[in-house]
PDB file of C-alpha atoms in Angstrom:
ATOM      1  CA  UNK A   1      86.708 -81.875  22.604  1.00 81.00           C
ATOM      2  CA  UNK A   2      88.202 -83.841  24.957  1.00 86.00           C
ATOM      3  CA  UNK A   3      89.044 -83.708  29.177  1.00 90.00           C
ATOM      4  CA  UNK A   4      91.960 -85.394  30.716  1.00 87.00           C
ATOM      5  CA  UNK A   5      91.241 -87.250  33.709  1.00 84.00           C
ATOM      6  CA  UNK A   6      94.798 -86.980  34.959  1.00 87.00           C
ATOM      7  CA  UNK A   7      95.773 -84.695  38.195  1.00 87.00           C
ATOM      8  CA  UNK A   8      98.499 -83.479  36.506  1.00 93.00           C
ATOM      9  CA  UNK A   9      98.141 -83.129  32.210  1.00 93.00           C
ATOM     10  CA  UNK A  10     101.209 -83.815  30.130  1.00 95.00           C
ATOM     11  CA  UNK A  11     101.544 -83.558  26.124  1.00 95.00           C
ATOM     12  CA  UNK A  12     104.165 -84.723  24.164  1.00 97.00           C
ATOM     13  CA  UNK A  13     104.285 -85.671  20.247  1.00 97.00           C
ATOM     14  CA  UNK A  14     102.077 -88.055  20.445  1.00 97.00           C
ATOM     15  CA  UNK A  15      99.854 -86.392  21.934  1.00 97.00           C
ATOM     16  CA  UNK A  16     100.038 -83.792  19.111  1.00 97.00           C
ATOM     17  CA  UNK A  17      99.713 -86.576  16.618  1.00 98.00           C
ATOM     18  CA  UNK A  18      96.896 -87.975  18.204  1.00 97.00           C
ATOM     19  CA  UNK A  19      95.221 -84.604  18.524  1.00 98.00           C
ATOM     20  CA  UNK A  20      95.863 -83.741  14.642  1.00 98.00           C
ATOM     21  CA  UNK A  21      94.355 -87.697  13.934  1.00 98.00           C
ATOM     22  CA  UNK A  22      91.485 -86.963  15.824  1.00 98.00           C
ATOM     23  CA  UNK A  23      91.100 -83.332  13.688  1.00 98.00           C
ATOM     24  CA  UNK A  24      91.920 -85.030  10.407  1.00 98.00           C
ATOM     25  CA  UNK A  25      88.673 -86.788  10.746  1.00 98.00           C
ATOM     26  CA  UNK A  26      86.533 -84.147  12.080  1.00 97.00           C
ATOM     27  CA  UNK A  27      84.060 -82.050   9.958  1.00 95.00           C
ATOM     28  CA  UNK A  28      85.619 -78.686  11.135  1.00 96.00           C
ATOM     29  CA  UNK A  29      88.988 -80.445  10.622  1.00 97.00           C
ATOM     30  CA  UNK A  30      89.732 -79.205  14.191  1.00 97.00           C
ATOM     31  CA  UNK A  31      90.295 -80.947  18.087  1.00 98.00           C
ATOM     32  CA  UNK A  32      90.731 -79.744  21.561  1.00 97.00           C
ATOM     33  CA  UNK A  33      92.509 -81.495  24.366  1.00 97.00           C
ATOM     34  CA  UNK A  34      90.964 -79.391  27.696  1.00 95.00           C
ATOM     35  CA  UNK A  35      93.532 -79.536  30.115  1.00 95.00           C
ATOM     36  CA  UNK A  36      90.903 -77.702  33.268  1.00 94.00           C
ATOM     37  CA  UNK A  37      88.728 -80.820  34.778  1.00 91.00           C
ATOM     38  CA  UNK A  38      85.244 -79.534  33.239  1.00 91.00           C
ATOM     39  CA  UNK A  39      83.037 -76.444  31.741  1.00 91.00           C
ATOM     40  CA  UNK A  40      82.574 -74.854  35.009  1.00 92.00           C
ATOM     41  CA  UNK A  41      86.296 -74.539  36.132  1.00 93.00           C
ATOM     42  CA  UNK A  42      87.154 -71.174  36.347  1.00 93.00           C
ATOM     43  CA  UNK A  43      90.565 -71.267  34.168  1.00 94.00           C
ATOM     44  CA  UNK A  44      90.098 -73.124  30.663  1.00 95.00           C
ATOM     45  CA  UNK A  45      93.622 -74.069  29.262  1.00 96.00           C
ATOM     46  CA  UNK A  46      93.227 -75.816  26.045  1.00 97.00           C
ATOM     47  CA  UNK A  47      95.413 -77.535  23.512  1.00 98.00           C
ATOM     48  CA  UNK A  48      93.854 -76.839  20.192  1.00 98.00           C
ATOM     49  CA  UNK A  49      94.671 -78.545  16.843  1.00 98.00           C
ATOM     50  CA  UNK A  50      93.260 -77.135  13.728  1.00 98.00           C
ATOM     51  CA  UNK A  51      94.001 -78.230   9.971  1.00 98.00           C
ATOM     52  CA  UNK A  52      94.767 -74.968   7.165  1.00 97.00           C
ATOM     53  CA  UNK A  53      90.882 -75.955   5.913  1.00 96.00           C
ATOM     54  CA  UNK A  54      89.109 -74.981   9.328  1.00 97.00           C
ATOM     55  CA  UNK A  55      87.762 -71.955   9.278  1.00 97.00           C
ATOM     56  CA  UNK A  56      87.389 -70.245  12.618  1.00 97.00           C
ATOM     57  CA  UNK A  57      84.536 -67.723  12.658  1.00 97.00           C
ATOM     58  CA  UNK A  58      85.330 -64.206  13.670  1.00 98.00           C
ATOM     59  CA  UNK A  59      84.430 -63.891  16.831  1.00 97.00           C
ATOM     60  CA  UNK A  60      84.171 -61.932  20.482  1.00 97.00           C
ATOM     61  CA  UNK A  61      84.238 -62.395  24.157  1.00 95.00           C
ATOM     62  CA  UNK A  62      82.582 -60.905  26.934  1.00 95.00           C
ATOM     63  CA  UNK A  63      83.980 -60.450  30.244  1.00 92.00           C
ATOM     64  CA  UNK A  64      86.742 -63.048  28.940  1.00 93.00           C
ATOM     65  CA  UNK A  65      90.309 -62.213  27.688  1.00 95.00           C
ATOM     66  CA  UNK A  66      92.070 -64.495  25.975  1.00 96.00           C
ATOM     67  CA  UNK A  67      96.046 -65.968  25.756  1.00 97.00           C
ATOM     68  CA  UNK A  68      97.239 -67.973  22.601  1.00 97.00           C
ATOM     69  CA  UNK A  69     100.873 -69.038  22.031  1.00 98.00           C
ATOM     70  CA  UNK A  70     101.674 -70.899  18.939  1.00 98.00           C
ATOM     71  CA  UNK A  71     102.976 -74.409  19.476  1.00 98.00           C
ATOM     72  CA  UNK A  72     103.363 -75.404  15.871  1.00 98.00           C
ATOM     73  CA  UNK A  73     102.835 -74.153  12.044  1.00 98.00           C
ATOM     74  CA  UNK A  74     101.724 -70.334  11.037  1.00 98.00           C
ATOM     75  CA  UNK A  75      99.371 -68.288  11.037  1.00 97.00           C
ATOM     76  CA  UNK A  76      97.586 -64.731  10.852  1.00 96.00           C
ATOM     77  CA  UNK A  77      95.534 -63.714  13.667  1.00 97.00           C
ATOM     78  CA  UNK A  78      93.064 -61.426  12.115  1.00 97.00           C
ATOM     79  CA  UNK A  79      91.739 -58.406  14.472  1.00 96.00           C
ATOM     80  CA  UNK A  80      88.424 -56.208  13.035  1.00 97.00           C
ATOM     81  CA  UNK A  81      87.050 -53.369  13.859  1.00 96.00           C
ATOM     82  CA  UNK A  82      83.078 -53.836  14.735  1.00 97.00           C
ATOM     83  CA  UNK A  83      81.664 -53.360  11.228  1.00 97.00           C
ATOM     84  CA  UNK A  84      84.540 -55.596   9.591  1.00 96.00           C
ATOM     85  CA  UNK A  85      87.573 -53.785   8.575  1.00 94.00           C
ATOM     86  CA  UNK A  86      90.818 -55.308   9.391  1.00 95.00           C
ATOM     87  CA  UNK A  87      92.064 -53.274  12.400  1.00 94.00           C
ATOM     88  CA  UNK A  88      95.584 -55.452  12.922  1.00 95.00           C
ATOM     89  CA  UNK A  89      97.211 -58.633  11.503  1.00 96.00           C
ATOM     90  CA  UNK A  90      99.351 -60.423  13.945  1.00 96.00           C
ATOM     91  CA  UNK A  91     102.020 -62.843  11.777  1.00 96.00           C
ATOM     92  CA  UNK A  92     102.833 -65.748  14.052  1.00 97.00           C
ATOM     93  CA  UNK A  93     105.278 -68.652  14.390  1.00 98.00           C
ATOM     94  CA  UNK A  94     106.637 -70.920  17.332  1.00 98.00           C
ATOM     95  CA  UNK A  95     109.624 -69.224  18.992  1.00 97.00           C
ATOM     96  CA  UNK A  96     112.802 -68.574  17.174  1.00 97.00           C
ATOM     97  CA  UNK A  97     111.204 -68.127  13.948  1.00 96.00           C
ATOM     98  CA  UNK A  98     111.623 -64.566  14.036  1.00 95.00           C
ATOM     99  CA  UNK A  99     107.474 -63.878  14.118  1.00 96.00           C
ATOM    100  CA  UNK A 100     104.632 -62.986  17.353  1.00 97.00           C
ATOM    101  CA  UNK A 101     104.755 -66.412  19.269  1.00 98.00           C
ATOM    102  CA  UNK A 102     101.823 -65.431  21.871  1.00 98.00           C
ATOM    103  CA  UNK A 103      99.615 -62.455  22.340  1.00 97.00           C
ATOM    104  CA  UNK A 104      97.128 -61.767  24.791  1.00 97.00           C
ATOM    105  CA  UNK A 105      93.351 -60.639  23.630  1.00 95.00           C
ATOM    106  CA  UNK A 106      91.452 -58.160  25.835  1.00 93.00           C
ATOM    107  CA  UNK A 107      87.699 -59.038  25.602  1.00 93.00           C
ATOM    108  CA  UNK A 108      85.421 -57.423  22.817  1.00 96.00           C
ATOM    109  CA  UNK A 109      87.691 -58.211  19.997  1.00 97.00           C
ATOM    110  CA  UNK A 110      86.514 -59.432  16.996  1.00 98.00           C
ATOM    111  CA  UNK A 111      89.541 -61.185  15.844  1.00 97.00           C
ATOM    112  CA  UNK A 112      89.779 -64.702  13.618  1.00 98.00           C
ATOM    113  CA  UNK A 113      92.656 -66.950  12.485  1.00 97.00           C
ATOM    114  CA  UNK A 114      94.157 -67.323   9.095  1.00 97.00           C
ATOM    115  CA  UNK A 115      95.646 -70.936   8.763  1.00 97.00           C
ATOM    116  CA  UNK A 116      99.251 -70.399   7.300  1.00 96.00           C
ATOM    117  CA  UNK A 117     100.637 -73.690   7.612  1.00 98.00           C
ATOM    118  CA  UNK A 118      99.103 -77.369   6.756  1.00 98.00           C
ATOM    119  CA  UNK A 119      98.357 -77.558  10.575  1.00 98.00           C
ATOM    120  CA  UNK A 120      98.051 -75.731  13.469  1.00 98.00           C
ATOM    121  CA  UNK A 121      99.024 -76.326  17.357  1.00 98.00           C
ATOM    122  CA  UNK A 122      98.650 -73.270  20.224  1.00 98.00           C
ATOM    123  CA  UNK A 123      97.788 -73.342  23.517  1.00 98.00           C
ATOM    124  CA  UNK A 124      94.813 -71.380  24.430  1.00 97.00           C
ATOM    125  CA  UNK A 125      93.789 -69.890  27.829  1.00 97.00           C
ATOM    126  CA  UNK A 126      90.738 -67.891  28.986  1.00 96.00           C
ATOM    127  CA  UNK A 127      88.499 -67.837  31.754  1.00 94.00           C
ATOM    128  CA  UNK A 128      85.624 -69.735  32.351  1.00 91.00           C
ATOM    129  CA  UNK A 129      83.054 -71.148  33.026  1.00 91.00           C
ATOM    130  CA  UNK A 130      81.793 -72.116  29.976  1.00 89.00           C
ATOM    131  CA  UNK A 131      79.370 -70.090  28.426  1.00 92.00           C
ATOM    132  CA  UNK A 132      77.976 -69.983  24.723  1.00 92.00           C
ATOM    133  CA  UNK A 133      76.163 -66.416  25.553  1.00 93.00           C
ATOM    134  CA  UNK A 134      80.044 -64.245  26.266  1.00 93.00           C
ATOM    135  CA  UNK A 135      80.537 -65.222  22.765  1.00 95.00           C
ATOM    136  CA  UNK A 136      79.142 -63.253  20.030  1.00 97.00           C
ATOM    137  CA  UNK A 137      80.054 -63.278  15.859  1.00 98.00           C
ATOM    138  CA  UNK A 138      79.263 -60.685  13.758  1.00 98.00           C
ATOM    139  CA  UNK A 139      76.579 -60.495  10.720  1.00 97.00           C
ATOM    140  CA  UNK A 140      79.356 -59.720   8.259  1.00 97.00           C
ATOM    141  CA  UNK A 141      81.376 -63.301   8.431  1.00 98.00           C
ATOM    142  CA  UNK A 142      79.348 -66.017   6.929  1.00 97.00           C
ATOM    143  CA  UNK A 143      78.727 -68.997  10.253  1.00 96.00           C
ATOM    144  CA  UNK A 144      80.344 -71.779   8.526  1.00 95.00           C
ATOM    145  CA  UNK A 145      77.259 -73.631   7.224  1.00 95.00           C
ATOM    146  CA  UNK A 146      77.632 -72.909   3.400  1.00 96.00           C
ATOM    147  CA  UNK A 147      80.966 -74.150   2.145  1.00 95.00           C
ATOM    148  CA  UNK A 148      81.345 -71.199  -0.961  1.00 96.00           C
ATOM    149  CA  UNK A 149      80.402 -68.601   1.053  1.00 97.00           C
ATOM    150  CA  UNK A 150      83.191 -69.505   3.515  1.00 97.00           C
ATOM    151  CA  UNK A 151      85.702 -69.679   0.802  1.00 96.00           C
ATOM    152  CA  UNK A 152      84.430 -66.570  -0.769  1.00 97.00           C
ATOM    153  CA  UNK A 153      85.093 -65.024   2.316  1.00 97.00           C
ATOM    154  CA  UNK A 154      88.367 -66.004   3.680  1.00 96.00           C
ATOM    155  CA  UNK A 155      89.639 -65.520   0.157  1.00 96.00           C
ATOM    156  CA  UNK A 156      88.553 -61.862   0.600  1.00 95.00           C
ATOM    157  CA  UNK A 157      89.944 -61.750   4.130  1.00 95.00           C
ATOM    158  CA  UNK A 158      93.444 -62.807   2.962  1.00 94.00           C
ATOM    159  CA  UNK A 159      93.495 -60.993   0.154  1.00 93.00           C
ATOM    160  CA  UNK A 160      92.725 -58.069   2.825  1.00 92.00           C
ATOM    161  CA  UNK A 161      95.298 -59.504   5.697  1.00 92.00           C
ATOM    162  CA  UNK A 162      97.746 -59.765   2.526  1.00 90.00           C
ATOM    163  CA  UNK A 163      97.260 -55.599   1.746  1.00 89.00           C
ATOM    164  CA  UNK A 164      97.263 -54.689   5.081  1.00 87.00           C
ATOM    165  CA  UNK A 165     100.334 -56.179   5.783  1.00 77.00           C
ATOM    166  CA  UNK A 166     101.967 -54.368   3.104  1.00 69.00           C
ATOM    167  CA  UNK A 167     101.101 -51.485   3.929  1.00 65.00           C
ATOM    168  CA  UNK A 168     103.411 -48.720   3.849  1.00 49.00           C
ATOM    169  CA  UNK A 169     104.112 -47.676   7.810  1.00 52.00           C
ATOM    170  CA  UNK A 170     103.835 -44.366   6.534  1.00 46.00           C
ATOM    171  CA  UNK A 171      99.977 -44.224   5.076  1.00 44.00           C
TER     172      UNK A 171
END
């Protein structure tokens, strides 16, 4: 995670490459460039790269919506129900490719991301300050310390995401 110093923050390509280098190299193959000055600002804008390998934990927010528009690559934002079940796939692509570009998260959604795409750029917003206790995850999604169960796991979540999707609008 990094902070830019600068009064106003830019981001251009190589920015993005720089952000995906930086990821590449990471254990959770993922970075952050925070564009707000620090953990207590009040409005947390974030430019988030995260390889197809990362696995994002479902997770919640208290007292903290959420924005997230897609920058680059594809993905499936996964939204559960409390004890699990998929509730609502969201199918997303940068603008002009025909898919959700941005949605906007009320707080108290479980909800997780399904990698589509080799990498991953968005733009995330929420308010802050920073606080590890207005997030919670649930029992039922393994917390990213054992590699198989991970695996295991998002295999049976796209498998799930996959079904859902095809769904007949009339079942």
């Amino acid at each position: 995670m990094f902070y830019s110093d600068d009064a106003i923050v830019t981001a251009d390509d190589a920015t993005i490459a720089e952000l995906k280098r930086i990821a590449a190299q990471n254990p959770r193959l993922r970075s952050r460039l925070c564009t707000h000055p620090d953990p207590s600002s009040g409005l947390h804008e974030m430019l988030i790269v995260h390889h197809r390998e990362a696995y994002v934990r479902p997770h919640k927010h208290f007292g903290k919506p959420e924005s997230f528009h897609l920058i680059e690559g594809t993905a499936r934002i996964i939204i559960f129900e409390d004890d699990g079940r998929i509730r609502d796939v969201l199918d997303m692509a940068p603008y002009g490719q025909g898919k959700l570009c941005y949605y906007r998260m009320p707080e108290e959604v479980f909800h997780s991301i399904l990698i589509t795409s080799e990498w991953l750029v968005f733009h995330e917003t929420t308010s802050g300050p920073f606080d590890p206790s207005r997030t919670a995850f649930p029992d039922w999604a393994p917390d990213g310390s054992d590699a198989a169960a991970v695996r295991g796991y998002m295999a049976k979540v796209e498998a799930l995401a996959a079904a859902y999707q095809g769904r007949s609008p009339l079942a």
